[in-house]
Tab-separated table of C-alpha atoms and ligand atoms in Angstrom:
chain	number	residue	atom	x	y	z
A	1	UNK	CA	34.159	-30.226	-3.658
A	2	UNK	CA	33.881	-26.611	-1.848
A	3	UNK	CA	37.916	-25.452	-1.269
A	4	UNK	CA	37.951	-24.216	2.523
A	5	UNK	CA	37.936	-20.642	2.511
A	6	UNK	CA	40.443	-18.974	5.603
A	7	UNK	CA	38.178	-16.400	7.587
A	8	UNK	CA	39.860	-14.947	9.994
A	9	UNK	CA	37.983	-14.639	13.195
A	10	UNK	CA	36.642	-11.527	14.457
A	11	UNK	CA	35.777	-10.763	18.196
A	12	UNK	CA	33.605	-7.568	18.181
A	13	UNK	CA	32.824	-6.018	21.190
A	14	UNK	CA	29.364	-4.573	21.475
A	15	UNK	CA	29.434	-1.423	24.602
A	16	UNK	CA	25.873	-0.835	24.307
A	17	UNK	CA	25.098	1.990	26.737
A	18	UNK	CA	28.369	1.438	28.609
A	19	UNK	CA	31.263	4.094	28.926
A	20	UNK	CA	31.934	8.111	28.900
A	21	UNK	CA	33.679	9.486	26.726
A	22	UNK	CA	36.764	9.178	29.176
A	23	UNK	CA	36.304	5.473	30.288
A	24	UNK	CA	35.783	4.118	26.432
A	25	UNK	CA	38.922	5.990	25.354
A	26	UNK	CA	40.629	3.915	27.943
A	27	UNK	CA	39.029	0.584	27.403
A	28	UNK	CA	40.259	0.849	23.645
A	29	UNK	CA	43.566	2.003	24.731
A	30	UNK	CA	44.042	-1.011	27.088
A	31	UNK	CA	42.977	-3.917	24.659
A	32	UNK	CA	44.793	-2.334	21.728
A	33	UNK	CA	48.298	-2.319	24.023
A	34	UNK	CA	47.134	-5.674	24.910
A	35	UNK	CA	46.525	-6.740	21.314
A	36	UNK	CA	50.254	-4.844	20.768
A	37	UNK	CA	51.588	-6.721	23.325
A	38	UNK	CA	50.510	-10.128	22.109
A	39	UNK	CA	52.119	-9.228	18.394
A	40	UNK	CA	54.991	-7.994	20.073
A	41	UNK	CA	55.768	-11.643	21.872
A	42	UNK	CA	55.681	-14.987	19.984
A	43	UNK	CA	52.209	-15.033	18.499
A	44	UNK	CA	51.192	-12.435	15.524
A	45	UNK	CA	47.497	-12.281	16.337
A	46	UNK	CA	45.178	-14.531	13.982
A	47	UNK	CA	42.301	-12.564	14.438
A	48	UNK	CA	40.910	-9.122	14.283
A	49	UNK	CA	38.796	-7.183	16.366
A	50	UNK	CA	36.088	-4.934	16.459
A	51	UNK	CA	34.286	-1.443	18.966
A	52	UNK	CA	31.181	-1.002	18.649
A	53	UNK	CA	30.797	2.384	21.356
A	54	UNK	CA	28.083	4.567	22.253
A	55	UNK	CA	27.600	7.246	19.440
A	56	UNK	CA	29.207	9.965	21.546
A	57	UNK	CA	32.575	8.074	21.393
A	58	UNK	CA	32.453	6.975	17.930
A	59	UNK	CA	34.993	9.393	16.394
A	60	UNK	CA	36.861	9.170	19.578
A	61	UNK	CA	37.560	5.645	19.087
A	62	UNK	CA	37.877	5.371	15.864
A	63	UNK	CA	40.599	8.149	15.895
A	64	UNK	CA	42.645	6.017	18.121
A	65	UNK	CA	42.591	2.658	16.071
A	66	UNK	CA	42.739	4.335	12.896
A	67	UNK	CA	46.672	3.277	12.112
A	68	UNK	CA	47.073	0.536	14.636
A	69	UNK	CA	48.663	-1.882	12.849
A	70	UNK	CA	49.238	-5.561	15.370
A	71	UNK	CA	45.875	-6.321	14.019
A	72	UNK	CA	43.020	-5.459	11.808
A	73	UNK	CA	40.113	-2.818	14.156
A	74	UNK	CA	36.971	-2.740	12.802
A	75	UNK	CA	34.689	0.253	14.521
A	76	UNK	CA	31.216	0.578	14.340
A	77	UNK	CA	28.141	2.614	15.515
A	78	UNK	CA	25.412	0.242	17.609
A	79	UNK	CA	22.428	1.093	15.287
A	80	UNK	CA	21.885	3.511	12.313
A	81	UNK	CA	18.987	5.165	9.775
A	82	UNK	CA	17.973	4.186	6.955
A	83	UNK	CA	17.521	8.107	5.896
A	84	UNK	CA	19.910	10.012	4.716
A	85	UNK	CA	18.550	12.847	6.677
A	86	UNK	CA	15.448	14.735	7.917
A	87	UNK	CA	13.593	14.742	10.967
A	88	UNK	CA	14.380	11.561	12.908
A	89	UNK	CA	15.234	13.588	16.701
A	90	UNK	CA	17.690	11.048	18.226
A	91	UNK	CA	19.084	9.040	14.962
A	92	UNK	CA	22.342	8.785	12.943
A	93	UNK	CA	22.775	8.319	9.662
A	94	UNK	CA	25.033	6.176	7.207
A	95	UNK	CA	27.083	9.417	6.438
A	96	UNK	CA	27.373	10.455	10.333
A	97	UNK	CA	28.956	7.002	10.924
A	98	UNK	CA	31.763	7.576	7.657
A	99	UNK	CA	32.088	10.981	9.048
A	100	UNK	CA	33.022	9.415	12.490
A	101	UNK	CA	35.767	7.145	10.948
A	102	UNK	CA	33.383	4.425	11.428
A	103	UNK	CA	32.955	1.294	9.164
A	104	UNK	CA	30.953	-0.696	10.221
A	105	UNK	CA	27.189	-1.207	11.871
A	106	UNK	CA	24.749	-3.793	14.052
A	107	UNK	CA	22.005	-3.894	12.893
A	108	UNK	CA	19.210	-5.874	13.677
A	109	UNK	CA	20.582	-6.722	17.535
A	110	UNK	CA	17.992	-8.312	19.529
A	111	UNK	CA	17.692	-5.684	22.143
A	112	UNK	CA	16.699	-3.271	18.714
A	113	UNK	CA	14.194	-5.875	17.907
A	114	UNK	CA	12.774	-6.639	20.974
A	115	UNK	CA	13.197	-3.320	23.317
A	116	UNK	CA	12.610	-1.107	20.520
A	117	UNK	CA	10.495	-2.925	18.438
A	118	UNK	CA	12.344	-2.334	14.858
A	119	UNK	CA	10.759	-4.602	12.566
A	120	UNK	CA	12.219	-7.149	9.871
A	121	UNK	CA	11.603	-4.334	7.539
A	122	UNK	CA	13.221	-1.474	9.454
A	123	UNK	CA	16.322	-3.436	9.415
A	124	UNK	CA	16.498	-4.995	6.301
A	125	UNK	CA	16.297	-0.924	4.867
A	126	UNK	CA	18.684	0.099	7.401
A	127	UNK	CA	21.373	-2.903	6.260
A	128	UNK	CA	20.364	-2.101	2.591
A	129	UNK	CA	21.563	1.579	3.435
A	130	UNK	CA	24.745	0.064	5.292
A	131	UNK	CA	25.931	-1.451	2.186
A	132	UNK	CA	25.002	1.579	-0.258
A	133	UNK	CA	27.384	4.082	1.946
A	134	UNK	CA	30.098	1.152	1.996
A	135	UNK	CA	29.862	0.120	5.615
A	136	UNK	CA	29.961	-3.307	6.864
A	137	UNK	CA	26.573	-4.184	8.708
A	138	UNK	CA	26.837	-7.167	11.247
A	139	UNK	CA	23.155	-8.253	10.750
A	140	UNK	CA	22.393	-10.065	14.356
A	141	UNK	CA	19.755	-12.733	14.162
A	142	UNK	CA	18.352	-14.630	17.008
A	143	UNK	CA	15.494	-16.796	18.004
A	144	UNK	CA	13.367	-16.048	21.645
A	145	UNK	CA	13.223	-19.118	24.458
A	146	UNK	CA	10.085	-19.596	23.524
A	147	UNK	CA	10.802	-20.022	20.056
A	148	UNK	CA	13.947	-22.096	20.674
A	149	UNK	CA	11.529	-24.609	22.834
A	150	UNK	CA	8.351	-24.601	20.219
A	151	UNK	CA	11.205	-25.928	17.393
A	152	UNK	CA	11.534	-22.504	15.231
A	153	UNK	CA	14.729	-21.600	15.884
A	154	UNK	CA	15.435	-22.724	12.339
A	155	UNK	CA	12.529	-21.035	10.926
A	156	UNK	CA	12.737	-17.699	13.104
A	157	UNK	CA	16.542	-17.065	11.945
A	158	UNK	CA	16.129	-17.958	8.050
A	159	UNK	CA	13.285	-15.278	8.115
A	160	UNK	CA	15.588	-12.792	9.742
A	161	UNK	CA	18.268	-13.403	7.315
A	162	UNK	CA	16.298	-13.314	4.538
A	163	UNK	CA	14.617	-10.132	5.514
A	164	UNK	CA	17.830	-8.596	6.950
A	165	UNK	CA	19.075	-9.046	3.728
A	166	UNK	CA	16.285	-8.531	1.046
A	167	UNK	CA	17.095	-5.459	-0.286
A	168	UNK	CA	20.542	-6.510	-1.268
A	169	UNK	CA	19.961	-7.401	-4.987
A	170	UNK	CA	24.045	-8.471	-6.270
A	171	UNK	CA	25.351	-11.331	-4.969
A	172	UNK	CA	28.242	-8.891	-4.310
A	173	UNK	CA	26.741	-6.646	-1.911
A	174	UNK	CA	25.957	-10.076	0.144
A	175	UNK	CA	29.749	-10.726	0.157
A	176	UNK	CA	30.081	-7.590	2.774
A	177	UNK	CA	28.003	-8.545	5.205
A	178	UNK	CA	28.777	-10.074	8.801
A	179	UNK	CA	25.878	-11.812	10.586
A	180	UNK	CA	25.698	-12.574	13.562
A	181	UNK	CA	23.764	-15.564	15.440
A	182	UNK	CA	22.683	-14.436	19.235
A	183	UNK	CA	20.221	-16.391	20.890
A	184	UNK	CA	17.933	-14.427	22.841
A	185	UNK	CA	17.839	-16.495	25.729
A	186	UNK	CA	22.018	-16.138	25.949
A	187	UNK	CA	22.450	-12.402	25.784
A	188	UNK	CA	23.440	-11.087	29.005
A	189	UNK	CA	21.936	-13.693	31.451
A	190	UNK	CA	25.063	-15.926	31.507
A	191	UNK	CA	23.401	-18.799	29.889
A	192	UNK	CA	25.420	-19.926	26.744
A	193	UNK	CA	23.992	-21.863	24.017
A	194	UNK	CA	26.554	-25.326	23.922
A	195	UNK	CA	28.927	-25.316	21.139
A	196	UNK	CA	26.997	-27.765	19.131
A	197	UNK	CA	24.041	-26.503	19.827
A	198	UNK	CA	25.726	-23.179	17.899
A	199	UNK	CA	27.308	-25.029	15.548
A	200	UNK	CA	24.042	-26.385	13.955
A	201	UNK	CA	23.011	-22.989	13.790
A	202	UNK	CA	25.176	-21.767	12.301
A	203	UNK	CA	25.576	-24.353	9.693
A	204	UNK	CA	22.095	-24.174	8.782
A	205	UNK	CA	22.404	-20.022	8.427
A	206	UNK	CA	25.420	-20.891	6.091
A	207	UNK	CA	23.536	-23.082	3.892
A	208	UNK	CA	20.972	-20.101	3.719
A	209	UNK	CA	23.054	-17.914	2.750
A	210	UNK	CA	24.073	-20.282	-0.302
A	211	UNK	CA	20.685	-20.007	-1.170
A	212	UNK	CA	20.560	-16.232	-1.074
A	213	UNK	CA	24.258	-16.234	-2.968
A	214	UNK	CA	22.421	-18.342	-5.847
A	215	UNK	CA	19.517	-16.499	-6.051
A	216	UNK	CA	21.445	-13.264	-6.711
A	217	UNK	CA	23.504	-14.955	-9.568
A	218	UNK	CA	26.148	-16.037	-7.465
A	219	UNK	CA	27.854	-19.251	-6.694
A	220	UNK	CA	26.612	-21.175	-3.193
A	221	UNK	CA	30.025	-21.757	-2.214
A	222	UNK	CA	30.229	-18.113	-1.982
A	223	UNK	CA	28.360	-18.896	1.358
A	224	UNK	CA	32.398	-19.868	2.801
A	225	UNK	CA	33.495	-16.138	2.734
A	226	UNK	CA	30.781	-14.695	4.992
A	227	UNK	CA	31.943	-14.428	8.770
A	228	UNK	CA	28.921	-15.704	10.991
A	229	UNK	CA	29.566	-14.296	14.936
A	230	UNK	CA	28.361	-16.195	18.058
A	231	UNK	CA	27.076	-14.017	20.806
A	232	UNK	CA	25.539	-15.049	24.050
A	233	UNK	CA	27.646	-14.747	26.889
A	234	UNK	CA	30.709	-15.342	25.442
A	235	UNK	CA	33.076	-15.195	28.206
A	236	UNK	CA	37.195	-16.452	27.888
A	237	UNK	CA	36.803	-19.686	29.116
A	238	UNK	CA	33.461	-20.556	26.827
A	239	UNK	CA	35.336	-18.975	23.380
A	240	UNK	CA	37.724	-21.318	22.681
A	241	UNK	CA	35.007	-24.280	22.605
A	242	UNK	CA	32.800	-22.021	20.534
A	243	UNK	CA	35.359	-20.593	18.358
A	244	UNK	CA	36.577	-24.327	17.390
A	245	UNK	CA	33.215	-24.892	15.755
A	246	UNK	CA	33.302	-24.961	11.647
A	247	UNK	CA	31.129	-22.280	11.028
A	248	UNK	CA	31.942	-20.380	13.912
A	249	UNK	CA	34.373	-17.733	12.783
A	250	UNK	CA	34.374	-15.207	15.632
A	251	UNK	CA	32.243	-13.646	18.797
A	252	UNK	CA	29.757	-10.601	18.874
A	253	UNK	CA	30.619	-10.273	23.175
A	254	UNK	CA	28.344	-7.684	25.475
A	255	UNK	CA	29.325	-8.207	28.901
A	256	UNK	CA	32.590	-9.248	28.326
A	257	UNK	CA	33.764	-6.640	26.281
A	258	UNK	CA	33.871	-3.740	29.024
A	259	UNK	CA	36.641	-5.855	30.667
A	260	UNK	CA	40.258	-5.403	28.368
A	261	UNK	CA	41.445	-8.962	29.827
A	262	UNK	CA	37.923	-10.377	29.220
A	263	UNK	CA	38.197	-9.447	25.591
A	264	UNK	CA	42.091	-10.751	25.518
A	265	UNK	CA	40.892	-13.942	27.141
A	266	UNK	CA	38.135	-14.122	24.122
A	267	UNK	CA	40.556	-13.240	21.433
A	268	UNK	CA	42.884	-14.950	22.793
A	269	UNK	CA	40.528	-17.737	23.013
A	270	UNK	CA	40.067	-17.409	19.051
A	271	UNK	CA	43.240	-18.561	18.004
B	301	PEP	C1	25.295	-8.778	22.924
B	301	PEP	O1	24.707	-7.862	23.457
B	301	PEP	O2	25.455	-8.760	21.702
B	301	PEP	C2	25.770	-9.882	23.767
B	301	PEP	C3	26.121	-10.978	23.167
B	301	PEP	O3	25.805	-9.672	25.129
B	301	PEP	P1	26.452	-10.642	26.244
B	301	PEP	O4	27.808	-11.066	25.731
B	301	PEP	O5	26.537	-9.826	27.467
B	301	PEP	O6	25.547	-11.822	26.372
């Protein structure tokens, strides 16, 4: 019998091309005294949390949660490149993020895919890179309307996975990885997949990733300690409902996430 592994939920908040360097400064400073005021009363938050800001406020936030203490802050840059350097106008690389304070990375998020066209391979080198410099990429993985309708929702997520996640050849390196599910069709248009219709998602990504575990020399059960994030409208008074499912073990929120009560309500949501 698999032991149930404890992974604490994480509700990561994804900017996108939302916020100065003013307003994000302040939208971190709000939900971390909210998060501060929550320890501070009867309930020691049982989750952590997560920024992903625009590049320009990367350091910025970072700076601020490096030290806070009421919960664990994860911070992250939106998208990264798999060079080290060179002549790629516009990117950042794995080192810029460290050099940021930064930990962490999406990679792989559907408007990447599907707005900027990065293919399976582009991301799988860019997680790949991730993992070499020590950062934690939250591989996002996601099936289109269409697909979800012509039955490949299955088939269009275990590719992504496997291709997000190819270059990783240790059964260790797998261990640091977040992925998160995000149907298309949910992302920003208020539509929310159902909790069950999540859950078997995200079951069936979890028994993939038991594969990939063995494959690598490692156990399947190893599957248990990888976080897998719903996102798709996640709003405070879906999360709760999602967040109770099994293999549900925290949110990947857009919209929601410029809001500090919004992303209370969701982490509150969590618990
Ligand atoms: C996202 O962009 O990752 C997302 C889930 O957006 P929203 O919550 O707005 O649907």
């Amino acid at each position: 019998m698999t032991e149930p592994v404890n992974r604490t939920p994480l509700i990561a908040g994804n900017w996108k091309m939302n916020t100065t360097l003013e307003s994000g400064v302040a939208l971190a400073k709000n939900i971390l005294e909210g998060v501060a005021a929550i320890d501070a009363g009867f309930s020691t938050p049982g989750w952590e949390i997560a920024f992903y800001p625009p590049a320009t406020s990367l350091a910025l936030v970072a700076d601020l949660c490096a030290g806070f203490d009421a919960c664990d802050v994860l911070v992250g840059a939106q998208n990264m490149h798999a060079e080290d350097s060179g002549a790629f106008t516009g990117e950042i690389s794995a080192e810029m993020v460290l050099s940021c304070g930064a930990g962490s990375v999406l990679l792989g998020h559907s408007e990447r895919r599907h707005v900027f066209n990065e293919t399976d391979a582009e991301i799988g080198a860019k997680v790949k890179a991730a993992v070499d410099a020590a950062i934690t990429p939250v591989l996002c993985v996601g099936e289109k309307l269409e697909e979800r309708d012509a039955d490949k929702t299955m088939e269009v997520v275990a590719h992504q996975l496997e291709a997000g996640i190819e270059g990783l050849t240790e059964a260790e390196q797998l261990k640091t990885v977040i992925v998160a599910y995000e149907p298309v069709w949910a992302i920003g248009t208020g539509r929310t997949a159902s909790p069950a219709q999540a859950q078997e998602v995200h079951g069936f990504l979890r028994k993939e990733l038991g594969k990939a575990f063995e494959k690598r020399g490692g156990k399947a059960e190893d599957r248990e300690t990888i976080r897998i994030l719903y996102g798709g409208s996640v709003k405070p008074d879906n999360a709760s409902e999602l967040l109770g499912e099994t293999d549900i073990d925290g949110a990947l929120v857009g919209g929601a996430s410029l809001d500090a009560q919004s992303f209370l309500g969701i982490c509150e949501g969590s618990n």
